[in-house]
Amino acid sequence: MKLRIALVAILMLGLVGALTAQDAKPSGGLEIYSWWSGDEGPALEALIALYSSEYPDVRVDNATVTGGAGVNFKAVLKTRMLGGDPPDTFQVHAGQELTGTWVVANRMEDLTDLYKSEGWFEAFPKGLIEQLTYKGGIYSVAVNIHRAGVMWYIPDNLKKWDIQVPTTLDEFYTTCAALKTKGVTPLVVGEAWTLIHLWETVALSVLGPDKYDAVWTGELSPTSDEMVAVWDAYGKVLDCTNINEDAVGLTWQQATDAVVSGKAAFNVMGDWAAGYMSTTLGLEPKTGFGWADFPGTKGVFMWLSDTFGLPVGAPNPVATTAWLKLLGSVEGQNAFNPKKGSIPARIDAVDADPSLYNAYSLSAAAEWKVDRLVGSLVHGVVANERFTGDFNDVIQIYLESRSSTAAASAMQAFCAQDGACGM
Ligand code: GAL
C-alpha cells in the first residue's frame, strides 16, 4: 500500500514538472538585461509596456549597461554568467555571439519546444533560425533585423556643398578630397567599435560578398593579397575621417550628430541611426536624412539581429518564457521595430501593418527580401565574442603601424587563437 502511495506521489510530481514554464502564470520579478539605455531605449520600453499590460503581476527590471554595440554590457554580462548570477534574459546577437560564445559553453536553454508551440518555424526566415541553432537545438528569439554599413547623410547639406553620393570607392576618394577643401569632415567615426564597423563595411566593398563570407569560413586567408588590399583601402578611407581628431571620444549618437549638424558629410552606421534620427531627433526619412549603400556594396545587405534567450539557471523561467513569446509575436515585433530603426525578424509582421513603418524601414524591409545577405563581424554574426574583442587590437595595430601586412598577420593570429575565421 505504502509503495502504491509513493508511486502515485512520484507520478503527480512528474505531472507538476510537466507543467512547463510555458503553461504557468507569470509573476515575480523579470530582469531584462540589455545595452538599450537612454536614447537607445524607446523601442525596448514600448515592448516592456506591452508586456506589463499583459502581465501586470510581473515586476519588470529593465536593467541596462550603457555603451553602443554592447561594449560595456558584454563585460558585465560575462562576469555575471560565469559567477552563476545570470539575468532572466539578455540581449545577444544572432550567430556566433550566441552559439559560439554562450551555447557552446552550455549556458543557454534549448527553446525548440517554444518554436513548435508558437509556430515560429513558419514565422521566421530559415536562414535566421539556422543562426540561432547549435547541434539541433534553438537558443534564442529574434526581435529584429538591423542593417549595418549604411551610409547616412543630410540631403540639404550635400546640396549646399554641391556633393553627390559616391557609389564606388574611387568616387568616394574624390568626394573626400572635395569635402576637405570645404573644411568638412568627409566621414565621421567614433569610439573603437565603430572602427570595426567601418572595417567590415570596407572589407565587403573590396572583397564582394562571396569573398567576404570566405574570410569567416576559412576559405580566404586573412593574410591573402585580397585581405591586404582591404587594409590598404581601409587606410585610405580612414584618411577621410576624424580619426586623428575627436573620434575616440564620440559615441555613435555623437557621430550621427556631427552629420546632422553639418560638421561631417557622412557616417557609416547601422540603421539604429535611422531610429535615432527619426525617433529621437524627429527627422523625416528622405527629406530630413538620407541613406545610401556604402560605395561598392549595392545589392548586399550586411545584417545582424538582436535576440533574447533563456539562460541556464535564470531565476524566473515562467516570466521569461512569456517575454520571449511576446517578442516573437507580430504584436511585439510591431511595438518594437518602428521605434528602433530595425525591421521585424518575422516575415509576416510588416505586412500585418505597413503603416507603422517609415520610408526608411520599408525600403530596408524590401531589400532584406531580395538582397544578397552577409553577416556583420562587430555585431556578432560571423565570429565569436573573443575574436570580436581581439579585433580591437588588430585595428589598433593597424592604426599605430599603418602596415597592412602587420594587421593581416595579427588578424590571422587571433583567428587561430580564438577559433574564428573557420580555424
Ligand atoms: C548593435 C545592436 C543594435 C544597437 C547598436 C548600437 O550591436 O544590435 O540594436 O543597439 O548596437 O548600440
GROMACS .gro file of C-alpha atoms and ligand atoms in nm:
model
  435
    1MET     CA    1   0.000   0.000   0.000
    2LYS     CA    2   0.276   0.239   0.105
    3LEU     CA    3   0.458   0.157  -0.217
    4ARG     CA    4   0.145   0.244  -0.419
    5ILE     CA    5   0.106   0.580  -0.245
    6ALA     CA    6   0.471   0.654  -0.310
    7LEU     CA    7   0.426   0.567  -0.677
    8VAL     CA    8   0.119   0.792  -0.710
    9ALA     CA    9   0.311   1.074  -0.540
   10ILE     CA   10   0.602   1.030  -0.781
   11LEU     CA   11   0.363   1.034  -1.077
   12MET     CA   12   0.197   1.352  -0.953
   13LEU     CA   13   0.530   1.521  -0.907
   14GLY     CA   14   0.609   1.427  -1.266
   15LEU     CA   15   0.284   1.587  -1.378
   16VAL     CA   16   0.360   1.906  -1.193
   17GLY     CA   17   0.704   1.905  -1.357
   18ALA     CA   18   0.536   1.865  -1.694
   19LEU     CA   19   0.351   2.189  -1.631
   20THR     CA   20   0.631   2.368  -1.801
   21ALA     CA   21   0.735   2.731  -1.798
   22GLN     CA   22   0.503   2.768  -2.097
   23ASP     CA   23   0.184   2.689  -1.906
   24ALA     CA   24   0.228   2.854  -1.568
   25LYS     CA   25   0.104   3.206  -1.487
   26PRO     CA   26   0.386   3.462  -1.486
   27SER     CA   27   0.453   3.654  -1.163
   28GLY     CA   28   0.753   3.768  -0.957
   29GLY     CA   29   1.046   3.964  -1.099
   30LEU     CA   30   1.182   3.965  -1.452
   31GLU     CA   31   1.524   4.110  -1.521
   32ILE     CA   32   1.565   4.206  -1.887
   33TYR     CA   33   1.930   4.280  -1.948
   34SER     CA   34   2.049   4.488  -2.245
   35TRP     CA   35   2.253   4.788  -2.361
   36TRP     CA   36   1.948   4.978  -2.481
   37SER     CA   37   1.956   5.269  -2.241
   38GLY     CA   38   1.899   5.644  -2.282
   39ASP     CA   39   1.816   5.740  -2.638
   40GLU     CA   40   1.854   5.375  -2.743
   41GLY     CA   41   1.573   5.289  -2.503
   42PRO     CA   42   1.234   5.383  -2.655
   43ALA     CA   43   1.181   5.064  -2.859
   44LEU     CA   44   1.255   4.834  -2.566
   45GLU     CA   45   1.041   5.050  -2.339
   46ALA     CA   46   0.747   5.013  -2.579
   47LEU     CA   47   0.785   4.636  -2.574
   48ILE     CA   48   0.810   4.629  -2.196
   49ALA     CA   49   0.498   4.847  -2.166
   50LEU     CA   50   0.311   4.590  -2.375
   51TYR     CA   51   0.444   4.307  -2.157
   52SER     CA   52   0.345   4.485  -1.839
   53SER     CA   53  -0.007   4.543  -1.965
   54GLU     CA   54  -0.041   4.172  -2.046
   55TYR     CA   55   0.133   4.050  -1.728
   56PRO     CA   56   0.064   4.307  -1.456
   57ASP     CA   57   0.175   4.059  -1.187
   58VAL     CA   58   0.535   4.065  -1.310
   59ARG     CA   59   0.775   4.331  -1.183
   60VAL     CA   60   0.999   4.410  -1.479
   61ASP     CA   61   1.350   4.529  -1.413
   62ASN     CA   62   1.473   4.698  -1.731
   63ALA     CA   63   1.842   4.661  -1.646
   64THR     CA   64   2.088   4.824  -1.885
   65VAL     CA   65   2.459   4.887  -1.921
   66THR     CA   66   2.518   5.187  -2.148
   67GLY     CA   67   2.754   5.168  -2.444
   68GLY     CA   68   2.697   5.121  -2.816
   69ALA     CA   69   2.720   4.768  -2.957
   70GLY     CA   70   2.723   4.635  -2.601
   71VAL     CA   71   3.089   4.717  -2.542
   72ASN     CA   72   3.046   4.765  -2.167
   73PHE     CA   73   2.745   4.539  -2.127
   74LYS     CA   74   2.924   4.232  -2.261
   75ALA     CA   75   3.199   4.251  -1.997
   76VAL     CA   76   2.948   4.278  -1.712
   77LEU     CA   77   2.732   4.001  -1.855
   78LYS     CA   78   3.035   3.771  -1.870
   79THR     CA   79   3.112   3.828  -1.502
   80ARG     CA   80   2.753   3.755  -1.407
   81MET     CA   81   2.717   3.446  -1.625
   82LEU     CA   82   3.046   3.298  -1.509
   83GLY     CA   83   2.970   3.393  -1.149
   84GLY     CA   84   2.646   3.192  -1.155
   85ASP     CA   85   2.423   3.503  -1.146
   86PRO     CA   86   2.251   3.506  -1.486
   87PRO     CA   87   1.975   3.759  -1.558
   88ASP     CA   88   1.637   3.617  -1.661
   89THR     CA   89   1.708   3.710  -2.020
   90PHE     CA   90   1.968   3.915  -2.206
   91GLN     CA   91   2.033   4.079  -2.541
   92VAL     CA   92   2.261   3.874  -2.763
   93HIS     CA   93   2.328   3.887  -3.136
   94ALA     CA   94   2.223   3.602  -3.362
   95GLY     CA   95   2.510   3.394  -3.494
   96GLN     CA   96   2.845   3.322  -3.335
   97GLU     CA   97   2.798   3.568  -3.049
   98LEU     CA   98   2.516   3.342  -2.928
   99THR     CA   99   2.617   2.996  -3.045
  100GLY     CA  100   2.997   3.024  -3.040
  101THR     CA  101   3.004   3.205  -2.707
  102TRP     CA  102   2.716   3.105  -2.476
  103VAL     CA  103   2.564   2.794  -2.631
  104VAL     CA  104   2.892   2.601  -2.671
  105ALA     CA  105   2.955   2.673  -2.304
  106ASN     CA  106   2.616   2.514  -2.212
  107ARG     CA  107   2.481   2.838  -2.070
  108MET     CA  108   2.153   2.859  -2.264
  109GLU     CA  109   1.831   2.658  -2.260
  110ASP     CA  110   1.705   2.493  -2.578
  111LEU     CA  111   1.386   2.670  -2.698
  112THR     CA  112   1.285   2.425  -2.972
  113ASP     CA  113   0.955   2.338  -2.797
  114LEU     CA  114   0.864   2.706  -2.783
  115TYR     CA  115   0.937   2.738  -3.155
  116LYS     CA  116   0.700   2.446  -3.217
  117SER     CA  117   0.418   2.566  -2.993
  118GLU     CA  118   0.435   2.925  -3.124
  119GLY     CA  119   0.455   2.823  -3.491
  120TRP     CA  120   0.787   3.006  -3.526
  121PHE     CA  121   0.935   2.766  -3.782
  122GLU     CA  122   0.696   2.924  -4.033
  123ALA     CA  123   0.719   3.278  -3.893
  124PHE     CA  124   1.096   3.337  -3.906
  125PRO     CA  125   1.327   3.304  -4.206
  126LYS     CA  126   1.502   2.966  -4.222
  127GLY     CA  127   1.846   3.126  -4.255
  128LEU     CA  128   1.791   3.327  -3.939
  129ILE     CA  129   1.678   3.022  -3.738
  130GLU     CA  130   1.998   2.848  -3.853
  131GLN     CA  131   2.198   3.127  -3.691
  132LEU     CA  132   2.025   3.053  -3.360
  133THR     CA  133   2.075   2.679  -3.388
  134TYR     CA  134   2.351   2.463  -3.248
  135LYS     CA  135   2.359   2.084  -3.274
  136GLY     CA  136   1.984   2.066  -3.334
  137GLY     CA  137   1.873   2.300  -3.053
  138ILE     CA  138   1.745   2.659  -3.097
  139TYR     CA  139   1.869   2.902  -2.837
  140SER     CA  140   1.711   3.246  -2.870
  141VAL     CA  141   1.428   3.450  -3.022
  142ALA     CA  142   1.499   3.735  -3.265
  143VAL     CA  143   1.319   4.064  -3.211
  144ASN     CA  144   1.460   4.238  -3.518
  145ILE     CA  145   1.688   4.258  -3.818
  146HIS     CA  146   1.924   4.553  -3.831
  147ARG     CA  147   2.122   4.657  -4.135
  148ALA     CA  148   2.486   4.751  -4.075
  149GLY     CA  149   2.718   4.951  -4.300
  150VAL     CA  150   2.464   5.205  -4.426
  151MET     CA  151   2.591   5.548  -4.533
  152TRP     CA  152   2.388   5.827  -4.373
  153TYR     CA  153   2.377   6.191  -4.477
  154ILE     CA  154   2.163   6.504  -4.470
  155PRO     CA  155   2.029   6.581  -4.820
  156ASP     CA  156   2.023   6.959  -4.766
  157ASN     CA  157   2.386   6.960  -4.655
  158LEU     CA  158   2.503   6.768  -4.961
  159LYS     CA  159   2.312   7.013  -5.179
  160LYS     CA  160   2.474   7.306  -5.005
  161TRP     CA  161   2.822   7.159  -5.063
  162ASP     CA  162   2.731   7.051  -5.419
  163ILE     CA  163   2.818   6.688  -5.340
  164GLN     CA  164   2.668   6.371  -5.492
  165VAL     CA  165   2.655   6.045  -5.300
  166PRO     CA  166   2.955   5.837  -5.418
  167THR     CA  167   2.882   5.487  -5.543
  168THR     CA  168   3.234   5.346  -5.583
  169LEU     CA  169   3.538   5.372  -5.360
  170ASP     CA  170   3.716   5.581  -5.622
  171GLU     CA  171   3.425   5.825  -5.632
  172PHE     CA  172   3.437   5.830  -5.255
  173TYR     CA  173   3.804   5.933  -5.254
  174THR     CA  174   3.727   6.217  -5.499
  175THR     CA  175   3.431   6.330  -5.288
  176CYS     CA  176   3.653   6.310  -4.981
  177ALA     CA  177   3.908   6.547  -5.136
  178ALA     CA  178   3.632   6.792  -5.238
  179LEU     CA  179   3.481   6.795  -4.890
  180LYS     CA  180   3.818   6.850  -4.726
  181THR     CA  181   3.871   7.167  -4.929
  182LYS     CA  182   3.538   7.291  -4.790
  183GLY     CA  183   3.653   7.225  -4.432
  184VAL     CA  184   3.400   6.942  -4.384
  185THR     CA  185   3.493   6.603  -4.234
  186PRO     CA  186   3.402   6.365  -4.518
  187LEU     CA  187   3.323   6.066  -4.293
  188VAL     CA  188   3.285   6.078  -3.916
  189VAL     CA  189   3.393   5.786  -3.700
  190GLY     CA  190   3.362   5.739  -3.325
  191GLU     CA  191   3.480   5.512  -3.043
  192ALA     CA  192   3.665   5.182  -3.107
  193TRP     CA  193   3.378   4.954  -3.211
  194THR     CA  194   3.268   5.196  -3.484
  195LEU     CA  195   3.611   5.144  -3.641
  196ILE     CA  196   3.545   4.770  -3.668
  197HIS     CA  197   3.204   4.854  -3.811
  198LEU     CA  198   3.374   5.066  -4.077
  199TRP     CA  199   3.636   4.797  -4.141
  200GLU     CA  200   3.380   4.525  -4.214
  201THR     CA  201   3.197   4.763  -4.448
  202VAL     CA  202   3.516   4.843  -4.639
  203ALA     CA  203   3.604   4.471  -4.644
  204LEU     CA  204   3.267   4.394  -4.805
  205SER     CA  205   3.321   4.667  -5.061
  206VAL     CA  206   3.670   4.548  -5.158
  207LEU     CA  207   3.606   4.173  -5.144
  208GLY     CA  208   3.244   4.142  -5.257
  209PRO     CA  209   3.001   3.913  -5.072
  210ASP     CA  210   3.146   3.574  -5.170
  211LYS     CA  211   3.498   3.652  -5.059
  212TYR     CA  212   3.372   3.837  -4.753
  213ASP     CA  213   3.192   3.517  -4.650
  214ALA     CA  214   3.503   3.316  -4.735
  215VAL     CA  215   3.703   3.502  -4.470
  216TRP     CA  216   3.476   3.364  -4.198
  217THR     CA  217   3.455   3.010  -4.332
  218GLY     CA  218   3.832   2.979  -4.366
  219GLU     CA  219   3.838   2.975  -4.746
  220LEU     CA  220   4.013   3.312  -4.775
  221SER     CA  221   4.319   3.358  -4.560
  222PRO     CA  222   4.345   3.677  -4.353
  223THR     CA  223   4.697   3.717  -4.494
  224SER     CA  224   4.593   3.676  -4.861
  225ASP     CA  225   4.661   3.957  -5.110
  226GLU     CA  226   4.289   4.034  -5.118
  227MET     CA  227   4.287   4.092  -4.742
  228VAL     CA  228   4.598   4.307  -4.757
  229ALA     CA  229   4.409   4.513  -5.017
  230VAL     CA  230   4.122   4.550  -4.768
  231TRP     CA  231   4.361   4.707  -4.515
  232ASP     CA  232   4.505   4.936  -4.783
  233ALA     CA  233   4.156   5.063  -4.870
  234TYR     CA  234   4.067   5.092  -4.502
  235GLY     CA  235   4.366   5.321  -4.456
  236LYS     CA  236   4.255   5.542  -4.744
  237VAL     CA  237   3.903   5.562  -4.609
  238LEU     CA  238   4.034   5.644  -4.260
  239ASP     CA  239   4.227   5.933  -4.409
  240CYS     CA  240   3.887   6.084  -4.488
  241THR     CA  241   3.778   6.072  -4.124
  242ASN     CA  242   3.830   6.244  -3.789
  243ILE     CA  243   4.042   5.951  -3.664
  244ASN     CA  244   4.327   6.180  -3.560
  245GLU     CA  245   4.093   6.433  -3.405
  246ASP     CA  246   3.799   6.362  -3.174
  247ALA     CA  247   3.700   6.008  -3.286
  248VAL     CA  248   3.789   5.820  -2.965
  249GLY     CA  249   3.552   6.030  -2.753
  250LEU     CA  250   3.246   6.006  -2.977
  251THR     CA  251   2.957   5.767  -2.919
  252TRP     CA  252   2.773   5.657  -3.232
  253GLN     CA  253   2.498   5.906  -3.147
  254GLN     CA  254   2.750   6.189  -3.127
  255ALA     CA  255   2.898   6.081  -3.459
  256THR     CA  256   2.547   6.092  -3.604
  257ASP     CA  257   2.500   6.437  -3.450
  258ALA     CA  258   2.812   6.554  -3.637
  259VAL     CA  259   2.643   6.458  -3.966
  260VAL     CA  260   2.317   6.626  -3.867
  261SER     CA  261   2.493   6.949  -3.767
  262GLY     CA  262   2.694   6.959  -4.091
  263LYS     CA  263   3.033   6.914  -3.927
  264ALA     CA  264   3.067   6.592  -4.124
  265ALA     CA  265   2.914   6.478  -4.452
  266PHE     CA  266   2.868   6.104  -4.400
  267ASN     CA  267   2.853   5.842  -4.128
  268VAL     CA  268   2.871   5.466  -4.181
  269MET     CA  269   2.648   5.307  -3.921
  270GLY     CA  270   2.377   5.050  -3.867
  271ASP     CA  271   2.015   5.153  -3.904
  272TRP     CA  272   1.977   5.218  -3.532
  273ALA     CA  273   2.097   5.556  -3.664
  274ALA     CA  274   1.767   5.577  -3.855
  275GLY     CA  275   1.587   5.503  -3.528
  276TYR     CA  276   1.787   5.775  -3.354
  277MET     CA  277   1.732   6.033  -3.627
  278SER     CA  278   1.359   5.966  -3.658
  279THR     CA  279   1.253   5.865  -3.304
  280THR     CA  280   1.488   6.086  -3.101
  281LEU     CA  281   1.577   6.375  -3.332
  282GLY     CA  282   1.241   6.385  -3.512
  283LEU     CA  283   1.389   6.396  -3.865
  284GLU     CA  284   1.189   6.265  -4.159
  285PRO     CA  285   1.347   5.992  -4.368
  286LYS     CA  286   1.431   6.107  -4.725
  287THR     CA  287   1.388   6.480  -4.655
  288GLY     CA  288   1.544   6.516  -4.310
  289PHE     CA  289   1.801   6.241  -4.350
  290GLY     CA  290   1.915   6.029  -4.641
  291TRP     CA  291   2.084   5.692  -4.676
  292ALA     CA  292   2.278   5.501  -4.936
  293ASP     CA  293   2.471   5.179  -4.980
  294PHE     CA  294   2.833   5.221  -4.884
  295PRO     CA  295   3.029   5.260  -5.212
  296GLY     CA  296   3.068   4.923  -5.382
  297THR     CA  297   2.815   4.733  -5.169
  298LYS     CA  298   2.493   4.778  -5.367
  299GLY     CA  299   2.263   4.476  -5.358
  300VAL     CA  300   2.428   4.334  -5.047
  301PHE     CA  301   2.264   4.357  -4.705
  302MET     CA  302   2.501   4.336  -4.407
  303TRP     CA  303   2.266   4.201  -4.143
  304LEU     CA  304   2.259   4.140  -3.771
  305SER     CA  305   1.983   4.051  -3.532
  306ASP     CA  306   1.914   4.130  -3.168
  307THR     CA  307   1.780   3.828  -2.985
  308PHE     CA  308   1.692   3.720  -2.632
  309GLY     CA  309   1.715   3.374  -2.478
  310LEU     CA  310   1.671   3.187  -2.153
  311PRO     CA  311   1.999   3.137  -1.969
  312VAL     CA  312   2.053   2.817  -1.773
  313GLY     CA  313   1.970   2.897  -1.409
  314ALA     CA  314   1.755   3.204  -1.492
  315PRO     CA  315   1.564   3.295  -1.174
  316ASN     CA  316   1.219   3.322  -1.335
  317PRO     CA  317   1.179   3.099  -1.643
  318VAL     CA  318   0.799   3.136  -1.642
  319ALA     CA  319   0.803   3.515  -1.677
  320THR     CA  320   1.094   3.489  -1.921
  321THR     CA  321   0.909   3.247  -2.145
  322ALA     CA  322   0.614   3.488  -2.156
  323TRP     CA  323   0.861   3.765  -2.252
  324LEU     CA  324   1.009   3.553  -2.530
  325LYS     CA  325   0.661   3.470  -2.662
  326LEU     CA  326   0.575   3.839  -2.676
  327LEU     CA  327   0.893   3.949  -2.851
  328GLY     CA  328   0.849   3.670  -3.105
  329SER     CA  329   0.489   3.772  -3.180
  330VAL     CA  330   0.366   4.006  -3.455
  331GLU     CA  331   0.233   4.240  -3.189
  332GLY     CA  332   0.566   4.250  -3.003
  333GLN     CA  333   0.774   4.300  -3.316
  334ASN     CA  334   0.546   4.578  -3.435
  335ALA     CA  335   0.569   4.757  -3.099
  336PHE     CA  336   0.947   4.743  -3.102
  337ASN     CA  337   1.075   4.787  -3.457
  338PRO     CA  338   0.906   5.107  -3.577
  339LYS     CA  339   1.089   5.289  -3.297
  340LYS     CA  340   1.421   5.108  -3.330
  341GLY     CA  341   1.503   5.167  -3.697
  342SER     CA  342   1.518   4.791  -3.750
  343ILE     CA  343   1.271   4.569  -3.931
  344PRO     CA  344   1.086   4.273  -3.779
  345ALA     CA  345   1.260   3.937  -3.789
  346ARG     CA  346   0.921   3.773  -3.851
  347ILE     CA  347   0.832   3.753  -4.217
  348ASP     CA  348   0.467   3.849  -4.165
  349ALA     CA  349   0.491   4.149  -3.930
  350VAL     CA  350   0.543   4.442  -4.170
  351ASP     CA  351   0.259   4.322  -4.394
  352ALA     CA  352   0.034   4.299  -4.088
  353ASP     CA  353   0.051   4.680  -4.066
  354PRO     CA  354   0.286   4.860  -4.308
  355SER     CA  355   0.155   5.197  -4.192
  356LEU     CA  356   0.361   5.156  -3.873
  357TYR     CA  357   0.685   5.177  -4.071
  358ASN     CA  358   0.854   5.482  -4.219
  359ALA     CA  359   1.006   5.517  -4.565
  360TYR     CA  360   1.349   5.405  -4.449
  361SER     CA  361   1.221   5.090  -4.277
  362LEU     CA  362   1.000   4.997  -4.573
  363SER     CA  363   1.299   5.024  -4.806
  364ALA     CA  364   1.513   4.810  -4.573
  365ALA     CA  365   1.233   4.553  -4.549
  366ALA     CA  366   1.208   4.536  -4.928
  367GLU     CA  367   1.584   4.496  -4.971
  368TRP     CA  368   1.610   4.233  -4.696
  369LYS     CA  369   1.388   4.015  -4.916
  370VAL     CA  370   1.591   4.042  -5.238
  371ASP     CA  371   1.948   4.138  -5.147
  372ARG     CA  372   2.243   3.905  -5.101
  373LEU     CA  373   2.285   3.868  -4.722
  374VAL     CA  374   2.615   3.874  -4.535
  375GLY     CA  375   2.669   3.876  -4.158
  376SER     CA  376   2.828   4.153  -3.952
  377LEU     CA  377   3.150   4.091  -3.758
  378VAL     CA  378   3.124   4.356  -3.488
  379HIS     CA  379   2.758   4.269  -3.429
  380GLY     CA  380   2.822   3.905  -3.362
  381VAL     CA  381   2.709   3.711  -3.668
  382VAL     CA  382   3.031   3.572  -3.814
  383ALA     CA  383   3.270   3.538  -3.520
  384ASN     CA  384   3.259   3.460  -3.152
  385GLU     CA  385   3.291   3.725  -2.887
  386ARG     CA  386   3.656   3.655  -2.805
  387PHE     CA  387   3.759   3.723  -3.162
  388THR     CA  388   3.545   4.035  -3.197
  389GLY     CA  389   3.701   4.169  -2.877
  390ASP     CA  390   4.051   4.089  -3.000
  391PHE     CA  391   3.981   4.254  -3.333
  392ASN     CA  392   4.006   4.586  -3.148
  393ASP     CA  393   4.375   4.506  -3.107
  394VAL     CA  394   4.410   4.433  -3.478
  395ILE     CA  395   4.264   4.775  -3.557
  396GLN     CA  396   4.496   4.931  -3.300
  397ILE     CA  397   4.798   4.760  -3.456
  398TYR     CA  398   4.693   4.897  -3.792
  399LEU     CA  399   4.637   5.250  -3.659
  400GLU     CA  400   4.977   5.255  -3.492
  401SER     CA  401   5.177   5.093  -3.773
  402ARG     CA  402   4.968   5.177  -4.078
  403SER     CA  403   5.104   4.849  -4.207
  404SER     CA  404   4.850   4.637  -4.396
  405THR     CA  405   5.065   4.325  -4.371
  406ALA     CA  406   5.116   4.368  -3.996
  407ALA     CA  407   4.739   4.399  -3.946
  408ALA     CA  408   4.678   4.099  -4.172
  409SER     CA  409   4.917   3.877  -3.972
  410ALA     CA  410   4.772   3.997  -3.641
  411MET     CA  411   4.426   3.906  -3.765
  412GLN     CA  412   4.549   3.563  -3.871
  413ALA     CA  413   4.699   3.504  -3.524
  414PHE     CA  414   4.376   3.600  -3.344
  415CYS     CA  415   4.165   3.386  -3.580
  416ALA     CA  416   4.379   3.086  -3.484
  417GLN     CA  417   4.390   3.168  -3.115
  418ASP     CA  418   4.016   3.237  -3.080
  419GLY     CA  419   3.885   2.965  -3.309
  420ALA     CA  420   3.739   3.209  -3.562
  421CYS     CA  421   3.764   3.253  -3.944
  422GLY     CA  422   3.698   2.880  -3.990
  423MET     CA  423   4.002   2.785  -3.780
  424GAL     C1  424   2.412   4.686  -3.204
  424GAL     C2  425   2.273   4.642  -3.170
  424GAL     C3  426   2.176   4.749  -3.208
  424GAL     C4  427   2.218   4.881  -3.150
  424GAL     C5  428   2.365   4.910  -3.176
  424GAL     C6  429   2.419   5.036  -3.114
  424GAL     O1  430   2.506   4.590  -3.168
  424GAL     O2  431   2.245   4.524  -3.238
  424GAL     O3  432   2.048   4.714  -3.168
  424GAL     O4  433   2.189   4.881  -3.015
  424GAL     O5  434   2.442   4.803  -3.136
  424GAL     O6  435   2.430   5.026  -2.977
   0.00000   0.00000   0.00000
